[in-house]
């Protein structure tokens, strides 16, 4: 639906790869599956998740997937 539109309205400073990662996380894909789809290593996905969490101003103890599902 309009998940990406809501995400863009709320967080306009994200990069296109950040939006892709958010979509994959919302689809509840594993880190391994995301790494395969984005053609990067698993460690790269973990780093991207960390940077995304910082861009969204989320504390470390909050669940990123739950946050994206609530958007």
CSV table of N, CA, C and O in Angstrom, one decimal:
chain,number,residue,atom,x,y,z
A,1,UNK,N,0.8,-1.2,0.0
A,1,UNK,CA,0.0,0.0,0.0
A,1,UNK,C,0.9,1.3,0.0
A,1,UNK,O,1.8,1.4,-0.8
A,2,UNK,N,0.5,2.1,0.9
A,2,UNK,CA,1.2,3.4,0.9
A,2,UNK,C,2.2,3.5,2.0
A,2,UNK,O,2.5,4.6,2.5
A,3,UNK,N,2.8,2.4,2.4
A,3,UNK,CA,3.8,2.4,3.4
A,3,UNK,C,5.0,3.3,3.0
A,3,UNK,O,5.5,4.1,3.8
A,4,UNK,N,5.5,3.1,1.8
A,4,UNK,CA,6.7,3.9,1.4
A,4,UNK,C,6.3,5.4,1.4
A,4,UNK,O,7.1,6.3,1.7
A,5,UNK,N,5.1,5.8,1.0
A,5,UNK,CA,4.7,7.2,1.0
A,5,UNK,C,4.7,7.7,2.4
A,5,UNK,O,5.2,8.8,2.7
A,6,UNK,N,4.1,7.0,3.4
A,6,UNK,CA,4.1,7.4,4.8
A,6,UNK,C,5.5,7.5,5.3
A,6,UNK,O,5.9,8.4,6.0
A,7,UNK,N,6.4,6.6,4.9
A,7,UNK,CA,7.8,6.6,5.4
A,7,UNK,C,8.5,7.8,4.8
A,7,UNK,O,9.2,8.5,5.5
A,8,UNK,N,8.3,8.1,3.5
A,8,UNK,CA,8.9,9.3,2.9
A,8,UNK,C,8.4,10.6,3.5
A,8,UNK,O,9.2,11.5,3.7
A,9,UNK,N,7.1,10.7,3.8
A,9,UNK,CA,6.6,11.9,4.5
A,9,UNK,C,7.1,12.1,5.9
A,9,UNK,O,7.4,13.2,6.3
A,10,UNK,N,7.3,11.0,6.6
A,10,UNK,CA,7.8,11.1,8.0
A,10,UNK,C,9.3,11.3,8.1
A,10,UNK,O,9.8,12.0,8.9
A,11,UNK,N,10.0,10.6,7.2
A,11,UNK,CA,11.5,10.6,7.2
A,11,UNK,C,12.0,10.9,5.7
A,11,UNK,O,12.5,10.0,5.0
A,12,UNK,N,12.0,12.2,5.3
A,12,UNK,CA,12.4,12.5,3.9
A,12,UNK,C,13.9,12.4,3.7
A,12,UNK,O,14.3,12.4,2.5
A,13,UNK,N,14.7,12.3,4.7
A,13,UNK,CA,16.2,12.3,4.5
A,13,UNK,C,16.8,11.0,4.2
A,13,UNK,O,18.0,10.8,4.1
A,14,UNK,N,16.0,9.9,4.1
A,14,UNK,CA,16.5,8.6,3.9
A,14,UNK,C,16.9,8.4,2.4
A,14,UNK,O,16.3,9.0,1.5
A,15,UNK,N,17.9,7.5,2.2
A,15,UNK,CA,18.4,7.2,0.9
A,15,UNK,C,17.5,6.2,0.2
A,15,UNK,O,16.7,5.5,1.0
A,16,UNK,N,17.6,6.0,-1.1
A,16,UNK,CA,16.8,4.9,-1.7
A,16,UNK,C,17.1,3.5,-1.2
A,16,UNK,O,16.2,2.7,-1.0
A,17,UNK,N,18.4,3.3,-0.8
A,17,UNK,CA,18.7,2.0,-0.2
A,17,UNK,C,18.1,1.8,1.2
A,17,UNK,O,17.7,0.7,1.6
A,18,UNK,N,17.9,2.9,1.9
A,18,UNK,CA,17.3,2.9,3.2
A,18,UNK,C,15.8,2.5,3.0
A,18,UNK,O,15.3,1.7,3.8
A,19,UNK,N,15.2,3.1,2.0
A,19,UNK,CA,13.7,2.8,1.7
A,19,UNK,C,13.6,1.3,1.4
A,19,UNK,O,12.7,0.6,1.8
A,20,UNK,N,14.6,0.8,0.6
A,20,UNK,CA,14.5,-0.6,0.2
A,20,UNK,C,14.7,-1.5,1.4
A,20,UNK,O,13.9,-2.5,1.6
A,21,UNK,N,15.6,-1.2,2.3
A,21,UNK,CA,15.8,-2.0,3.5
A,21,UNK,C,14.6,-1.9,4.4
A,21,UNK,O,14.2,-3.0,4.9
A,22,UNK,N,14.0,-0.8,4.5
A,22,UNK,CA,12.7,-0.7,5.3
A,22,UNK,C,11.6,-1.6,4.7
A,22,UNK,O,10.9,-2.3,5.5
A,23,UNK,N,11.5,-1.6,3.4
A,23,UNK,CA,10.5,-2.5,2.7
A,23,UNK,C,10.8,-3.9,3.0
A,23,UNK,O,9.9,-4.7,3.3
A,24,UNK,N,12.1,-4.3,2.9
A,24,UNK,CA,12.4,-5.7,3.2
A,24,UNK,C,12.2,-6.1,4.6
A,24,UNK,O,11.7,-7.2,4.9
A,25,UNK,N,12.5,-5.2,5.5
A,25,UNK,CA,12.3,-5.4,7.0
A,25,UNK,C,10.8,-5.6,7.3
A,25,UNK,O,10.4,-6.4,8.0
A,26,UNK,N,10.0,-4.7,6.6
A,26,UNK,CA,8.5,-4.8,6.8
A,26,UNK,C,8.0,-6.1,6.3
A,26,UNK,O,7.0,-6.6,6.8
A,27,UNK,N,8.6,-6.6,5.2
A,27,UNK,CA,8.2,-7.9,4.7
A,27,UNK,C,8.6,-9.1,5.6
A,27,UNK,O,8.3,-10.2,5.3
A,28,UNK,N,9.3,-8.7,6.7
A,28,UNK,CA,9.8,-9.7,7.7
A,28,UNK,C,10.8,-10.7,7.1
A,28,UNK,O,10.8,-11.9,7.5
A,29,UNK,N,11.6,-10.2,6.2
A,29,UNK,CA,12.7,-11.1,5.7
A,29,UNK,C,13.8,-11.2,6.7
A,29,UNK,O,14.1,-10.2,7.4
A,30,UNK,N,14.6,-12.3,6.6
A,30,UNK,CA,15.7,-12.4,7.5
A,30,UNK,C,16.9,-11.6,6.9
A,30,UNK,O,16.9,-11.2,5.8
A,31,UNK,N,17.9,-11.5,7.8
A,31,UNK,CA,19.1,-10.7,7.4
A,31,UNK,C,19.8,-11.4,6.2
A,31,UNK,O,20.2,-10.8,5.3
A,32,UNK,N,19.8,-12.7,6.3
A,32,UNK,CA,20.4,-13.5,5.2
A,32,UNK,C,19.7,-13.3,3.8
A,32,UNK,O,20.3,-13.1,2.8
A,33,UNK,N,18.3,-13.3,3.9
A,33,UNK,CA,17.5,-13.0,2.7
A,33,UNK,C,17.7,-11.6,2.1
A,33,UNK,O,17.9,-11.4,0.9
A,34,UNK,N,17.8,-10.6,3.1
A,34,UNK,CA,18.0,-9.3,2.7
A,34,UNK,C,19.4,-9.1,2.0
A,34,UNK,O,19.5,-8.4,1.0
A,35,UNK,N,20.4,-9.7,2.6
A,35,UNK,CA,21.7,-9.7,2.1
A,35,UNK,C,21.8,-10.2,0.6
A,35,UNK,O,22.4,-9.6,-0.2
A,36,UNK,N,21.1,-11.3,0.4
A,36,UNK,CA,21.0,-11.9,-0.9
A,36,UNK,C,20.3,-10.9,-1.9
A,36,UNK,O,20.8,-10.7,-3.0
A,37,UNK,N,19.2,-10.3,-1.5
A,37,UNK,CA,18.5,-9.4,-2.4
A,37,UNK,C,19.2,-8.1,-2.7
A,37,UNK,O,19.1,-7.6,-3.8
A,38,UNK,N,19.9,-7.6,-1.7
A,38,UNK,CA,20.7,-6.3,-1.9
A,38,UNK,C,22.1,-6.6,-2.4
A,38,UNK,O,22.8,-5.6,-2.6
A,39,UNK,N,22.5,-7.8,-2.5
A,39,UNK,CA,23.8,-8.2,-3.1
A,39,UNK,C,24.9,-7.7,-2.2
A,39,UNK,O,25.9,-7.1,-2.7
A,40,UNK,N,24.7,-7.8,-0.9
A,40,UNK,CA,25.8,-7.4,0.1
A,40,UNK,C,25.9,-8.5,1.1
A,40,UNK,O,25.1,-9.4,1.1
A,41,UNK,N,27.0,-8.4,1.9
A,41,UNK,CA,27.2,-9.5,2.9
A,41,UNK,C,26.2,-9.3,4.1
A,41,UNK,O,25.7,-8.2,4.3
A,42,UNK,N,26.1,-10.3,4.9
A,42,UNK,CA,25.3,-10.2,6.1
A,42,UNK,C,25.7,-9.1,7.0
A,42,UNK,O,24.9,-8.4,7.6
A,43,UNK,N,27.0,-9.0,7.2
A,43,UNK,CA,27.6,-7.9,8.0
A,43,UNK,C,27.2,-6.5,7.5
A,43,UNK,O,26.9,-5.6,8.2
A,44,UNK,N,27.1,-6.4,6.2
A,44,UNK,CA,26.7,-5.1,5.5
A,44,UNK,C,25.2,-4.8,5.9
A,44,UNK,O,24.9,-3.6,6.1
A,45,UNK,N,24.4,-5.8,5.9
A,45,UNK,CA,23.0,-5.6,6.3
A,45,UNK,C,22.9,-5.1,7.8
A,45,UNK,O,22.1,-4.2,8.1
A,46,UNK,N,23.7,-5.8,8.6
A,46,UNK,CA,23.7,-5.4,10.0
A,46,UNK,C,24.1,-3.9,10.2
A,46,UNK,O,23.5,-3.1,10.9
A,47,UNK,N,25.1,-3.5,9.4
A,47,UNK,CA,25.6,-2.1,9.4
A,47,UNK,C,24.5,-1.2,8.9
A,47,UNK,O,24.3,-0.1,9.5
A,48,UNK,N,23.8,-1.6,7.9
A,48,UNK,CA,22.8,-0.8,7.3
A,48,UNK,C,21.6,-0.6,8.3
A,48,UNK,O,21.0,0.5,8.4
A,49,UNK,N,21.3,-1.7,9.0
A,49,UNK,CA,20.2,-1.6,10.0
A,49,UNK,C,20.6,-0.6,11.1
A,49,UNK,O,19.8,0.2,11.6
A,50,UNK,N,21.9,-0.7,11.5
A,50,UNK,CA,22.4,0.2,12.5
A,50,UNK,C,22.3,1.7,12.1
A,50,UNK,O,21.8,2.5,12.8
A,51,UNK,N,22.7,2.0,10.9
A,51,UNK,CA,22.7,3.3,10.3
A,51,UNK,C,21.2,3.8,10.2
A,51,UNK,O,20.9,5.0,10.5
A,52,UNK,N,20.3,2.9,9.8
A,52,UNK,CA,18.9,3.2,9.6
A,52,UNK,C,18.3,3.6,11.0
A,52,UNK,O,17.6,4.5,11.1
A,53,UNK,N,18.7,2.8,12.0
A,53,UNK,CA,18.2,3.0,13.3
A,53,UNK,C,18.6,4.4,13.8
A,53,UNK,O,17.8,5.2,14.4
A,54,UNK,N,19.8,4.8,13.5
A,54,UNK,CA,20.3,6.2,13.9
A,54,UNK,C,19.6,7.3,13.1
A,54,UNK,O,19.2,8.3,13.7
A,55,UNK,N,19.3,7.0,11.8
A,55,UNK,CA,18.6,8.0,11.0
A,55,UNK,C,17.1,8.2,11.5
A,55,UNK,O,16.5,9.3,11.4
A,56,UNK,N,16.5,7.1,12.0
A,56,UNK,CA,15.2,7.2,12.5
A,56,UNK,C,15.1,7.6,14.0
A,56,UNK,O,14.0,7.7,14.6
A,57,UNK,N,16.3,7.9,14.6
A,57,UNK,CA,16.4,8.3,16.0
A,57,UNK,C,15.7,7.3,16.9
A,57,UNK,O,15.0,7.7,17.8
A,58,UNK,N,16.1,6.1,16.7
A,58,UNK,CA,15.5,5.0,17.6
A,58,UNK,C,16.6,4.5,18.6
A,58,UNK,O,17.7,4.4,18.3
A,59,UNK,N,16.1,4.3,19.8
A,59,UNK,CA,17.1,3.7,20.8
A,59,UNK,C,17.3,2.3,20.5
A,59,UNK,O,16.6,1.6,19.8
A,60,UNK,N,18.5,1.8,20.9
A,60,UNK,CA,18.9,0.4,20.6
A,60,UNK,C,18.0,-0.7,21.1
A,60,UNK,O,17.8,-1.7,20.5
A,61,UNK,N,17.2,-0.4,22.2
A,61,UNK,CA,16.4,-1.5,22.8
A,61,UNK,C,15.1,-1.6,22.0
A,61,UNK,O,14.4,-2.6,22.2
A,62,UNK,N,14.7,-0.6,21.2
A,62,UNK,CA,13.4,-0.7,20.4
A,62,UNK,C,13.6,-1.7,19.2
A,62,UNK,O,14.7,-1.8,18.6
A,63,UNK,N,12.6,-2.4,18.9
A,63,UNK,CA,12.6,-3.3,17.7
A,63,UNK,C,12.3,-2.6,16.4
A,63,UNK,O,11.3,-2.0,16.3
A,64,UNK,N,13.3,-2.6,15.5
A,64,UNK,CA,13.1,-1.9,14.2
A,64,UNK,C,12.0,-2.4,13.4
A,64,UNK,O,11.2,-1.6,12.8
A,65,UNK,N,11.8,-3.7,13.4
A,65,UNK,CA,10.7,-4.3,12.5
A,65,UNK,C,9.3,-3.9,13.1
A,65,UNK,O,8.5,-3.5,12.3
A,66,UNK,N,9.2,-4.0,14.4
A,66,UNK,CA,7.9,-3.5,15.0
A,66,UNK,C,7.6,-2.1,14.7
A,66,UNK,O,6.5,-1.7,14.5
A,67,UNK,N,8.7,-1.2,14.8
A,67,UNK,CA,8.5,0.2,14.5
A,67,UNK,C,8.0,0.4,13.1
A,67,UNK,O,7.1,1.2,12.8
A,68,UNK,N,8.6,-0.3,12.1
A,68,UNK,CA,8.2,-0.2,10.7
A,68,UNK,C,6.8,-0.8,10.5
A,68,UNK,O,6.0,-0.2,9.6
A,69,UNK,N,6.4,-1.8,11.2
A,69,UNK,CA,5.1,-2.4,11.0
A,69,UNK,C,4.0,-1.4,11.6
A,69,UNK,O,2.9,-1.4,11.1
A,70,UNK,N,4.3,-0.6,12.5
A,70,UNK,CA,3.4,0.4,13.1
A,70,UNK,C,3.2,1.6,12.3
A,70,UNK,O,2.3,2.4,12.5
A,71,UNK,N,4.1,1.8,11.3
A,71,UNK,CA,4.0,3.0,10.4
A,71,UNK,C,2.8,2.9,9.5
A,71,UNK,O,2.4,1.9,9.0
